[in-house]
């Protein structure tokens, strides 16, 4: 693993994570936990009906909590990707990411910015850091 | 400092800085070679065969049990030495086979907040069985180990279970535990010692300590496999019931199926005791087929340890640990997690836990791992201690006889690099 890659992830997202604060109002609060180490993030979503379509969309999203640089960066980027997206679009982003992280197939679709996490899918000790917040969000979106 | 013993560990020919001996020790060539020699020829199961292979296997296992009895200064001889799947299983065996009955409806168990989860959870579940039972947890983080334990002893306490060497502080608690045992026995309280981290730092002498129960973990002392070794005092062993039961533990099942009414066997716990006669001593606890090779390797591991001497291990580890702590203290970005009175040098073993300020331990552990520097990161199965210290996780470096100053210098250099990596703006 290239230390510069690690550095890049840390620089961009650990130090200034996307919407890393508890909002005053929200509709849904999710708790994502890495069972293997105790890292834990709370994710807050505001969901709105989209007047143009039948569905709903994520009007706002924030998170708080503590975790390693990697898990914080993953959560930060995922949140940024699904911010203001319809629930259906959000589900696709998260599902594609989880699929790409869980397979060794390099042709699966994945957002460019999330590509940076692909090397960690072969690191048993770090794979869960990359997946636990995504799984929690997906579970909510599928419920 | 010596690197005399380094060549005993072939794996170190690779570019490896191994600072994780508290998790498991590296395996010396001596043990690996003996295992390779015997695995081709001598293997049989126990107590079931005749012929030379069975004889040899039986002999090697018995010899291992005797070596362990002598290594641990065991009063009841090898009859008191029980092999278990790991140290954790041994604690559960004692919990359900004996302590459950001793606790009655309102007994207490006393531990400290530095215990490994394996020395807390089985006891927790036991006290959860009855509303009036309780678990007392001494807070040792103020540096008052002895007082904090003694002050919680009362008439309801039936068992005190303590680690001889903690797996985060790495403090040798021997002198305090000796005093606690005297007080406990004066009050008819049982004492369990979790010595998983101790055998290479403390010359364990069960006779001298007058213990009721003790457990060690063979893979942390050069054996292959994970076998736990449980000592149960001969005052207790034949009153202890096998918490898990099956083949190999009973002499006969006195049931004649042809005379059963409607082919139905009715049993309650009293009739069960009548029709099932458990073997005595260790036999009643060693259920099913035993991991013979793993067990035999413990005998060779003890040969290796005794060829050097526990004192020598301790001296080398203490010297290296003092150097490691001194180097870490020079790094202003490192927070050490030390027992508050660590000036008592005698109590140092081979473990130091720490964090880099502002960086999650897994990030550090991972980046060290990428440089082939192995140590442990996380809760260390010691969340009671880390929660008391308000630390969400930590790094733990632990030493073995194979470590050198060069290993320590590599760690310090890499920690410095990681700190720089994270502080670059
Ligand atoms: C102090 C202590 N107790 C108990 C255990 C559990 O041992 P095992 O993994 O053999 O069950 C460990 C293992 O790390 C330990 O350090």
Coordinates of C-alpha atoms and ligand atoms in Angstrom, one line a residue:
Chain A
X1 CA 0.0 0.0 0.0
X2 CA 1.3 3.4 -1.0
X3 CA 1.6 5.7 2.0
X4 CA 0.8 8.6 -0.3
X5 CA -2.5 7.0 -1.2
X6 CA -3.3 6.7 2.5
X7 CA -2.2 10.3 2.9
X8 CA -4.5 11.5 0.1
X9 CA -7.5 9.8 1.8
X10 CA -6.6 11.2 5.1
X11 CA -5.9 14.7 3.8
X12 CA -9.1 15.1 2.0
X13 CA -11.6 13.4 4.2
X14 CA -10.2 12.7 7.7
X15 CA -9.3 16.3 8.3
X16 CA -12.3 17.9 6.7
X17 CA -15.0 15.3 6.4
X18 CA -18.2 16.1 4.5
X19 CA -21.0 17.4 6.9
X20 CA -19.2 16.0 10.0
X21 CA -21.6 17.5 12.6
X22 CA -24.8 16.8 14.3
X23 CA -27.6 18.7 12.5
X24 CA -30.3 20.5 14.5
X25 CA -33.1 18.6 12.7
X26 CA -33.2 15.3 11.0
X27 CA -35.8 12.6 10.2
X28 CA -33.7 9.4 10.6
X29 CA -30.7 8.6 12.8
X30 CA -28.6 5.5 11.9
X31 CA -25.8 4.0 14.0
X32 CA -23.1 2.3 12.1
X33 CA -20.7 0.2 14.1
X34 CA -17.6 -1.8 13.3
X35 CA -18.2 -4.8 15.5
X36 CA -14.6 -5.9 15.2
X37 CA -13.1 -2.7 16.7
X38 CA -15.8 -0.6 18.2
X39 CA -15.6 2.3 15.7
X40 CA -19.0 4.0 15.5
X41 CA -20.7 6.7 13.5
X42 CA -24.1 8.2 13.8
X43 CA -25.6 9.2 10.5
X44 CA -28.5 11.7 10.3
X45 CA -30.8 12.0 7.3
X46 CA -33.5 14.4 6.3
X47 CA -35.8 12.8 3.7
X48 CA -38.1 14.9 1.5
X49 CA -40.8 13.9 -1.0
X50 CA -39.8 14.9 -4.5
X51 CA -42.8 16.9 -5.9
X52 CA -41.7 16.1 -9.5
X53 CA -41.6 12.4 -9.1
X54 CA -43.3 9.8 -6.9
X55 CA -40.3 9.1 -4.8
X56 CA -38.3 10.7 -2.0
X57 CA -34.8 12.1 -1.8
X58 CA -32.1 12.8 0.7
X59 CA -32.4 16.5 1.3
X60 CA -29.6 16.6 3.9
X61 CA -27.2 14.1 5.5
X62 CA -24.6 14.5 8.3
X63 CA -22.5 12.2 10.5
X64 CA -20.6 12.3 13.8
X65 CA -18.7 9.7 15.8
X66 CA -15.2 8.2 15.9
X67 CA -13.4 5.8 13.7
X68 CA -10.1 5.3 11.9
X69 CA -9.1 7.6 9.1
X70 CA -10.2 5.0 6.6
X71 CA -13.7 4.5 7.9
X72 CA -14.2 8.2 8.3
X73 CA -13.0 8.9 4.7
X74 CA -15.3 6.2 3.3
X75 CA -18.3 7.5 5.2
X76 CA -17.5 11.0 4.3
X77 CA -17.3 10.3 0.5
X78 CA -20.4 8.0 0.5
X79 CA -22.4 10.8 2.2
X80 CA -21.2 13.3 -0.3
X81 CA -22.2 11.0 -3.1
X82 CA -25.7 10.4 -1.9
X83 CA -26.4 13.9 -0.7
X84 CA -29.5 15.3 -2.6
X85 CA -29.9 12.0 -4.4
X86 CA -33.2 10.2 -4.7
X87 CA -33.4 7.1 -2.5
X88 CA -33.2 4.9 -5.5
X89 CA -30.1 6.6 -6.9
X90 CA -28.5 6.5 -3.4
X91 CA -29.2 2.8 -3.2
X92 CA -27.5 2.2 -6.5
X93 CA -24.4 4.2 -5.4
X94 CA -24.1 2.3 -2.1
X95 CA -24.9 -1.1 -3.7
X96 CA -22.3 -0.7 -6.5
X97 CA -19.7 0.3 -3.9
X98 CA -20.4 -2.7 -1.7
X99 CA -20.4 -5.0 -4.7
X100 CA -17.1 -3.7 -6.0
X101 CA -15.5 -4.0 -2.5
X102 CA -16.8 -7.5 -2.1
X103 CA -15.6 -9.0 -5.3
X104 CA -12.3 -9.2 -7.2
X105 CA -13.9 -8.2 -10.4
X106 CA -12.4 -5.0 -11.6
X107 CA -15.0 -4.3 -14.3
X108 CA -17.8 -3.7 -11.8
X109 CA -19.1 -0.1 -11.9
X110 CA -17.9 2.2 -9.1
X111 CA -17.7 5.9 -8.6
X112 CA -14.3 7.3 -9.4
X113 CA -13.8 8.9 -6.1
X114 CA -14.5 5.6 -4.3
X115 CA -11.9 3.7 -6.4
X116 CA -9.3 4.8 -3.9
X117 CA -10.7 2.2 -1.5
X118 CA -10.4 -0.8 -3.8
X119 CA -6.9 -1.8 -2.6
X120 CA -8.3 -2.3 0.9
X121 CA -10.7 -5.1 -0.2
X122 CA -7.7 -7.5 -0.1
X123 CA -6.7 -6.4 3.4
X124 CA -8.8 -8.6 5.7
X125 CA -7.9 -6.3 8.6
X126 CA -9.2 -3.2 6.9
X127 CA -12.1 -4.4 4.7
X128 CA -14.7 -3.9 7.4
X129 CA -13.4 -0.3 8.0
X130 CA -14.5 0.3 4.4
X131 CA -17.8 -1.4 4.6
X132 CA -19.6 -1.0 7.9
X133 CA -21.1 2.4 7.3
X134 CA -22.1 1.5 3.7
X135 CA -23.9 -1.6 5.0
X136 CA -25.8 0.4 7.6
X137 CA -27.0 2.9 5.0
X138 CA -28.0 0.2 2.5
X139 CA -30.0 -1.6 5.2
X140 CA -31.9 1.6 5.8
X141 CA -32.4 2.3 2.1
X142 CA -33.8 -1.2 1.6
X143 CA -36.1 -1.1 4.5
Chain B
X1 CA 21.2 -6.7 25.0
X2 CA 21.6 -9.9 23.1
X3 CA 20.5 -11.4 19.8
X4 CA 21.9 -14.8 20.8
X5 CA 18.4 -16.4 20.6
X6 CA 17.3 -14.8 17.4
X7 CA 18.6 -17.5 15.2
X8 CA 16.4 -20.1 17.0
X9 CA 13.5 -18.5 15.1
X10 CA 13.7 -19.2 11.4
X11 CA 10.9 -16.9 10.5
X12 CA 13.0 -14.0 11.5
X13 CA 15.3 -14.7 8.5
X14 CA 12.6 -12.8 6.6
X15 CA 12.4 -9.0 7.1
X16 CA 10.0 -9.1 10.0
X17 CA 9.9 -6.9 13.1
X18 CA 7.7 -9.0 15.5
X19 CA 6.4 -7.1 18.4
X20 CA 3.3 -9.1 19.1
X21 CA 4.4 -11.9 21.4
X22 CA 1.6 -11.2 23.9
X23 CA -0.8 -12.3 21.1
X24 CA 1.2 -15.4 20.3
X25 CA 4.9 -16.2 20.4
X26 CA 7.0 -17.1 17.4
X27 CA 7.8 -20.8 17.4
X28 CA 11.4 -21.9 17.8
X29 CA 13.2 -24.2 15.4
X30 CA 13.6 -26.7 18.2
X31 CA 9.9 -27.2 18.7
X32 CA 9.1 -27.1 14.9
X33 CA 11.8 -29.7 14.2
X34 CA 10.6 -32.1 16.9
X35 CA 7.1 -31.7 15.6
X36 CA 8.1 -32.5 12.1
X37 CA 10.0 -35.5 13.2
X38 CA 7.1 -37.0 15.1
X39 CA 4.2 -36.0 13.0
X40 CA 5.2 -38.5 10.3
X41 CA 5.4 -41.5 12.6
X42 CA 4.0 -41.4 16.1
X43 CA 0.4 -40.3 15.8
X44 CA -2.5 -42.1 17.4
X45 CA -5.5 -41.0 19.5
X46 CA -5.3 -41.4 23.3
X47 CA -6.5 -44.2 25.5
X48 CA -7.9 -46.3 22.7
X49 CA -5.1 -48.1 21.0
X50 CA -2.5 -50.7 21.5
X51 CA 0.8 -51.1 19.7
X52 CA 3.9 -49.0 19.4
X53 CA 2.3 -45.9 17.9
X54 CA -0.3 -45.7 20.6
X55 CA 2.3 -46.4 23.3
X56 CA 4.5 -43.6 22.0
X57 CA 1.7 -41.1 21.7
X58 CA 0.5 -41.9 25.2
X59 CA 4.1 -41.6 26.5
X60 CA 4.6 -38.2 24.9
X61 CA 1.3 -36.8 26.2
X62 CA 2.0 -38.1 29.7
X63 CA 5.5 -36.7 29.7
X64 CA 4.1 -33.4 28.6
X65 CA 1.7 -33.4 31.5
X66 CA 4.5 -34.2 33.9
X67 CA 6.7 -31.5 32.5
X68 CA 3.9 -29.0 32.9
X69 CA 3.3 -30.1 36.5
X70 CA 6.9 -29.6 37.3
X71 CA 7.1 -26.3 35.3
X72 CA 4.2 -24.9 37.2
X73 CA 5.3 -26.2 40.6
X74 CA 2.1 -28.1 40.8
X75 CA 1.1 -29.6 44.1
X76 CA -1.1 -32.4 43.0
X77 CA 1.3 -33.6 40.3
X78 CA 0.2 -34.2 36.7
X79 CA -3.3 -35.4 37.8
X80 CA -4.2 -31.7 38.3
X81 CA -3.2 -30.6 34.8
X82 CA -6.1 -30.5 32.3
X83 CA -5.7 -29.8 28.6
X84 CA -8.5 -27.5 27.2
X85 CA -9.2 -26.1 23.7
X86 CA -7.8 -22.7 24.8
X87 CA -7.4 -20.6 28.0
X88 CA -10.9 -19.2 27.5
X89 CA -12.5 -22.7 27.6
X90 CA -10.6 -23.5 30.8
X91 CA -12.2 -20.5 32.5
X92 CA -15.6 -21.5 31.4
X93 CA -15.0 -25.1 32.6
X94 CA -14.3 -23.8 36.1
X95 CA -17.2 -21.4 36.0
X96 CA -19.8 -23.9 35.1
X97 CA -18.3 -27.0 36.7
X98 CA -17.6 -25.6 40.1
X99 CA -18.0 -21.9 40.8
X100 CA -21.7 -21.9 39.8
X101 CA -22.5 -24.2 42.7
X102 CA -20.2 -22.3 45.2
X103 CA -21.9 -19.0 44.4
X104 CA -25.3 -20.1 45.7
X105 CA -28.0 -17.6 45.1
X106 CA -26.2 -14.5 46.3
X107 CA -22.5 -15.0 46.0
X108 CA -20.1 -12.5 44.3
X109 CA -17.1 -12.8 42.1
X110 CA -14.3 -10.3 42.3
X111 CA -12.1 -9.3 39.3
X112 CA -10.2 -6.1 38.3
X113 CA -10.9 -3.8 35.4
X114 CA -7.6 -4.9 33.7
X115 CA -8.9 -8.5 33.1
X116 CA -9.1 -9.9 29.6
X117 CA -12.6 -10.4 28.3
X118 CA -12.1 -14.1 28.8
X119 CA -11.6 -13.5 32.5
X120 CA -14.8 -11.4 32.8
X121 CA -17.5 -12.7 30.4
X122 CA -17.7 -16.2 31.8
X123 CA -18.1 -14.8 35.3
X124 CA -20.6 -12.2 34.2
X125 CA -22.8 -14.8 32.7
X126 CA -22.6 -16.8 35.9
X127 CA -23.7 -14.0 38.1
X128 CA -26.4 -13.2 35.6
X129 CA -28.1 -16.5 36.4
X130 CA -29.4 -15.3 39.7
X131 CA -30.7 -11.9 40.7
X132 CA -28.7 -11.6 43.9
X133 CA -25.4 -12.7 42.6
X134 CA -22.9 -9.9 41.6
X135 CA -19.6 -9.2 39.9
X136 CA -17.3 -6.8 41.8
X137 CA -14.8 -5.0 39.7
X138 CA -11.8 -3.3 41.3
X139 CA -10.5 -0.2 39.6
X140 CA -6.7 -0.5 39.5
X141 CA -6.1 2.5 37.3
X142 CA -5.1 4.8 40.2
X143 CA -2.1 2.6 40.8
X144 CA -3.5 0.9 43.9
X145 CA -3.9 -2.7 42.8
X146 CA -3.7 -4.3 46.2
X147 CA -5.9 -1.9 48.1
X148 CA -8.5 -1.8 45.3
X149 CA -8.9 -5.6 45.4
X150 CA -8.7 -6.0 49.2
X151 CA -11.2 -3.3 49.8
X152 CA -13.9 -5.1 47.8
X153 CA -13.6 -8.4 49.7
X154 CA -16.6 -9.2 51.8
X155 CA -18.5 -12.2 53.1
X156 CA -20.4 -12.7 49.8
X157 CA -17.3 -13.0 47.7
X158 CA -16.7 -16.6 46.8
X159 CA -14.1 -16.3 44.0
X160 CA -11.4 -13.8 43.1
X161 CA -10.1 -14.1 39.6
X162 CA -7.0 -12.1 38.6
X163 CA -4.5 -12.0 35.8
X164 CA -0.9 -12.5 37.0
X165 CA 0.3 -10.3 34.1
X166 CA -2.2 -7.9 32.6
X167 CA -2.4 -7.9 28.8
X168 CA -2.5 -4.0 28.5
X169 CA -0.4 -2.7 31.4
X170 CA 1.8 -5.7 31.3
X171 CA 2.4 -5.3 35.0
X172 CA 3.4 -8.4 37.0
X173 CA 0.9 -8.5 39.8
X174 CA 2.6 -11.4 41.6
X175 CA 3.5 -9.7 44.9
X176 CA 0.0 -8.3 45.4
X177 CA -1.7 -11.5 44.4
X178 CA 0.3 -13.4 47.0
X179 CA -1.1 -11.2 49.7
X180 CA -4.6 -11.4 48.2
X181 CA -4.5 -15.2 48.2
X182 CA -3.6 -15.3 51.9
X183 CA -6.5 -13.0 52.7
X184 CA -8.8 -14.9 50.4
X185 CA -8.0 -18.3 51.9
X186 CA -8.3 -17.0 55.4
X187 CA -11.9 -16.2 54.4
X188 CA -12.5 -19.5 52.4
X189 CA -12.6 -17.6 49.1
X190 CA -11.4 -19.4 46.0
X191 CA -8.7 -17.8 43.8
X192 CA -8.3 -18.2 40.1
X193 CA -5.2 -16.9 38.4
X194 CA -5.2 -16.1 34.7
X195 CA -1.6 -16.6 33.9
X196 CA -2.0 -16.5 30.1
X197 CA 0.6 -13.7 29.8
X198 CA 2.9 -14.8 32.6
X199 CA 5.0 -17.9 32.0
X200 CA 7.9 -16.1 30.4
X201 CA 8.0 -13.3 32.9
X202 CA 7.2 -15.1 36.2
X203 CA 8.5 -18.4 37.5
X204 CA 5.1 -19.8 38.4
X205 CA 5.1 -21.8 41.6
X206 CA 1.6 -23.1 42.4
X207 CA 2.9 -24.8 45.5
X208 CA 4.2 -21.6 46.9
X209 CA 1.1 -19.6 45.8
X210 CA -1.3 -22.2 47.1
X211 CA -3.7 -21.6 44.3
X212 CA -7.1 -23.2 43.6
X213 CA -7.1 -22.6 39.8
X214 CA -4.6 -21.4 37.2
X215 CA -4.7 -21.2 33.5
X216 CA -1.9 -20.7 30.9
X217 CA -2.1 -20.4 27.1
X218 CA 0.4 -22.7 25.4
X219 CA 0.7 -20.8 22.1
X220 CA 2.0 -17.7 24.0
X221 CA 4.9 -19.9 25.2
X222 CA 6.2 -21.5 22.0
X223 CA 3.8 -24.4 21.5
X224 CA 2.0 -24.9 18.3
X225 CA -1.8 -25.0 18.3
X226 CA -3.8 -23.1 21.0
X227 CA -4.2 -25.6 23.8
X228 CA -5.0 -24.1 27.2
X229 CA -3.6 -25.7 30.3
X230 CA -5.8 -25.6 33.4
X231 CA -4.5 -26.4 36.9
X232 CA -7.2 -27.4 39.4
X233 CA -6.2 -28.0 43.0
X234 CA -6.5 -31.6 44.1
X235 CA -8.7 -30.3 46.9
X236 CA -11.3 -29.5 44.2
X237 CA -10.7 -31.4 41.0
X238 CA -12.9 -34.5 41.8
X239 CA -15.7 -32.3 43.1
X240 CA -15.7 -30.3 39.9
X241 CA -18.2 -31.5 37.3
X242 CA -17.4 -31.6 33.6
X243 CA -19.4 -28.6 32.3
X244 CA -19.1 -30.1 28.8
X245 CA -19.5 -33.9 28.6
X246 CA -18.9 -36.7 26.1
X247 CA -16.7 -39.6 25.1
X248 CA -13.5 -40.1 27.0
X249 CA -14.7 -38.7 30.3
X250 CA -16.8 -41.6 31.8
X251 CA -15.9 -45.2 32.6
X252 CA -19.3 -46.7 32.0
X253 CA -22.9 -45.7 31.2
X254 CA -24.9 -48.2 33.3
X255 CA -27.9 -48.5 31.1
X256 CA -29.4 -51.7 29.7
X257 CA -31.6 -50.6 26.8
X258 CA -33.3 -54.0 26.6
X259 CA -34.9 -53.4 30.0
X260 CA -36.2 -49.9 29.4
X261 CA -40.0 -49.3 29.6
X262 CA -41.2 -48.2 26.1
X263 CA -37.5 -47.8 25.2
X264 CA -37.6 -44.5 27.1
X265 CA -34.9 -43.4 29.4
X266 CA -36.0 -41.0 32.2
X267 CA -33.1 -39.2 33.9
X268 CA -32.8 -36.3 36.4
X269 CA -29.6 -34.9 37.6
X270 CA -29.4 -37.3 40.6
X271 CA -30.0 -40.5 38.6
X272 CA -27.6 -39.2 36.0
X273 CA -24.9 -39.0 38.6
X274 CA -25.7 -42.7 39.5
X275 CA -25.6 -44.1 36.1
X276 CA -22.7 -42.1 34.8
X277 CA -19.4 -42.4 36.6
X278 CA -16.9 -39.7 35.6
X279 CA -13.3 -40.6 35.6
X280 CA -11.1 -38.9 38.2
X281 CA -8.8 -36.0 37.8
X282 CA -8.0 -34.5 34.4
X283 CA -9.7 -37.4 32.5
X284 CA -13.2 -36.2 33.3
X285 CA -12.6 -32.9 31.5
X286 CA -10.8 -33.9 28.4
X287 CA -13.7 -34.7 26.1
X288 CA -13.5 -36.3 22.7
X289 CA -10.4 -36.7 20.6
X290 CA -7.6 -34.6 21.9
X291 CA -5.3 -32.5 19.8
X292 CA -2.4 -34.8 20.5
X293 CA 0.3 -33.0 18.4
X294 CA -0.6 -29.6 19.9
X295 CA -0.3 -31.1 23.4
X296 CA 3.0 -32.8 22.7
X297 CA 4.4 -29.6 21.4
X298 CA 3.9 -28.0 24.8
X299 CA 6.4 -30.5 26.2
X300 CA 9.0 -29.5 23.7
X301 CA 8.2 -25.8 24.3
X302 CA 9.0 -26.3 28.0
X303 CA 12.3 -28.1 27.1
X304 CA 13.2 -25.0 25.1
X305 CA 12.1 -22.6 27.9
X306 CA 14.0 -24.5 30.5
X307 CA 17.1 -24.8 28.4
X308 CA 17.3 -21.0 28.7
X309 CA 15.5 -20.4 32.0
X310 CA 12.5 -18.2 32.8
X311 CA 14.8 -15.8 34.7
X312 CA 16.8 -15.2 31.5
X313 CA 13.7 -14.6 29.5
X314 CA 12.6 -12.1 32.1
X315 CA 15.9 -10.3 32.2
X316 CA 16.2 -9.9 28.4
X317 CA 12.6 -8.8 28.1
X318 CA 12.8 -6.3 30.9
X319 CA 16.0 -4.8 29.5
X320 CA 14.4 -4.5 26.0
X321 CA 11.2 -3.1 27.4
X322 CA 13.1 -0.5 29.4
X323 CA 14.8 0.6 26.2
X324 CA 11.5 0.6 24.3
X325 CA 9.8 2.7 27.0
X326 CA 12.7 5.1 27.1
X327 CA 12.6 5.6 23.3
X328 CA 8.8 6.0 23.3
X329 CA 9.0 8.6 26.1
X330 CA 11.3 10.7 23.8
X331 CA 8.5 11.0 21.3
X332 CA 6.3 13.9 22.4
X333 CA 3.5 12.7 20.1
X334 CA 3.1 9.3 22.0
X335 CA 0.8 8.8 24.9
X336 CA 1.9 5.8 27.0
X337 CA -0.7 3.7 28.8
X338 CA 1.2 2.7 31.9
X339 CA 0.2 1.4 35.3
X340 CA 0.5 4.6 37.4
X341 CA 3.3 3.3 39.7
X342 CA 5.5 1.9 37.0
X343 CA 8.6 3.1 38.8
X344 CA 8.5 -0.3 40.5
X345 CA 10.7 -1.7 37.8
X346 CA 10.4 -5.2 39.2
X347 CA 6.9 -5.4 37.9
X348 CA 7.7 -4.8 34.2
X349 CA 7.1 -7.8 32.0
X350 CA 7.3 -7.5 28.2
X351 CA 4.3 -5.3 27.2
X352 CA 3.8 -1.6 26.7
X353 CA 0.6 0.0 25.3
X354 CA 0.4 3.4 23.8
X355 CA -1.3 5.7 21.2
X356 CA -0.1 8.4 18.8
X357 CA -1.9 11.6 19.7
X358 CA -4.7 12.4 17.3
X359 CA -4.3 9.3 15.2
X360 CA -6.6 6.2 15.4
X361 CA -4.6 3.1 16.5
X362 CA -5.8 1.1 13.5
X363 CA -4.3 3.6 11.1
X364 CA -1.0 3.4 12.9
X365 CA -1.2 -0.4 13.2
X366 CA -2.0 -0.8 9.6
X367 CA 0.8 1.4 8.3
X368 CA 3.3 -0.4 10.6
X369 CA 2.0 -3.7 9.2
X370 CA 2.7 -2.5 5.7
X371 CA 6.3 -2.1 6.8
X372 CA 6.3 -5.6 8.3
X373 CA 6.3 -4.3 11.8
X374 CA 3.7 -6.4 13.7
X375 CA 2.0 -5.3 16.8
X376 CA -1.6 -5.3 18.1
X377 CA -4.1 -2.5 17.7
X378 CA -7.6 -2.1 19.1
X379 CA -9.4 -2.8 22.4
X380 CA -7.0 -5.7 23.3
X381 CA -10.0 -7.6 24.7
X382 CA -9.7 -5.3 27.6
X383 CA -12.5 -2.8 27.2
X384 CA -13.1 -2.4 30.9
X385 CA -9.6 -1.0 31.3
X386 CA -9.6 1.1 28.2
X387 CA -13.1 2.4 29.0
X388 CA -12.0 3.4 32.5
X389 CA -9.0 5.2 30.9
X390 CA -11.4 6.8 28.3
X391 CA -9.2 5.5 25.5
X392 CA -11.1 4.1 22.5
X393 CA -8.3 1.7 21.6
X394 CA -4.6 1.4 21.7
X395 CA -1.4 -0.1 20.2
X396 CA 0.4 -2.7 22.2
X397 CA 4.0 -3.7 21.6
X398 CA 5.1 -6.9 23.3
X399 CA 8.5 -8.4 23.3
X400 CA 10.0 -11.9 23.0
X401 CA 13.5 -13.3 23.6
X402 CA 14.1 -12.8 19.9
X403 CA 13.7 -9.0 19.8
X404 CA 16.7 -6.7 19.6
X405 CA 17.3 -3.0 19.9
X406 CA 17.2 -2.8 16.1
X407 CA 13.5 -3.9 16.2
X408 CA 12.7 -1.2 18.7
X409 CA 14.6 1.4 16.6
X410 CA 12.6 0.3 13.5
X411 CA 9.4 0.8 15.4
X412 CA 10.3 4.2 16.7
X413 CA 11.5 5.3 13.3
X414 CA 8.3 4.2 11.6
X415 CA 6.1 5.8 14.3
X416 CA 7.9 9.0 13.6
X417 CA 7.3 8.7 9.9
X418 CA 3.6 8.0 10.5
X419 CA 3.3 11.0 12.8
X420 CA 4.9 13.2 10.0
X421 CA 2.6 11.7 7.4
X422 CA -0.5 12.6 9.4
X423 CA 0.7 16.1 10.4
X424 CA 1.7 17.3 6.9
X425 CA -0.6 20.1 5.9
Ligands
LIG1 C1 -4.6 -12.2 30.0 C2 -5.3 -13.2 29.0 N1 -6.2 -14.0 29.4 C3 -6.8 -14.9 28.6 C4 -6.5 -14.9 27.3 C5 -7.3 -15.9 26.4 O1 -6.5 -16.9 25.9 P1 -7.0 -17.9 24.8 O2 -7.0 -17.1 23.5 O3 -6.0 -19.0 24.8 O4 -8.3 -18.4 25.2 C6 -5.5 -14.0 26.8 C7 -5.2 -14.1 25.3 O5 -4.8 -13.1 24.7 C8 -4.9 -13.2 27.7 O6 -4.0 -12.3 27.2

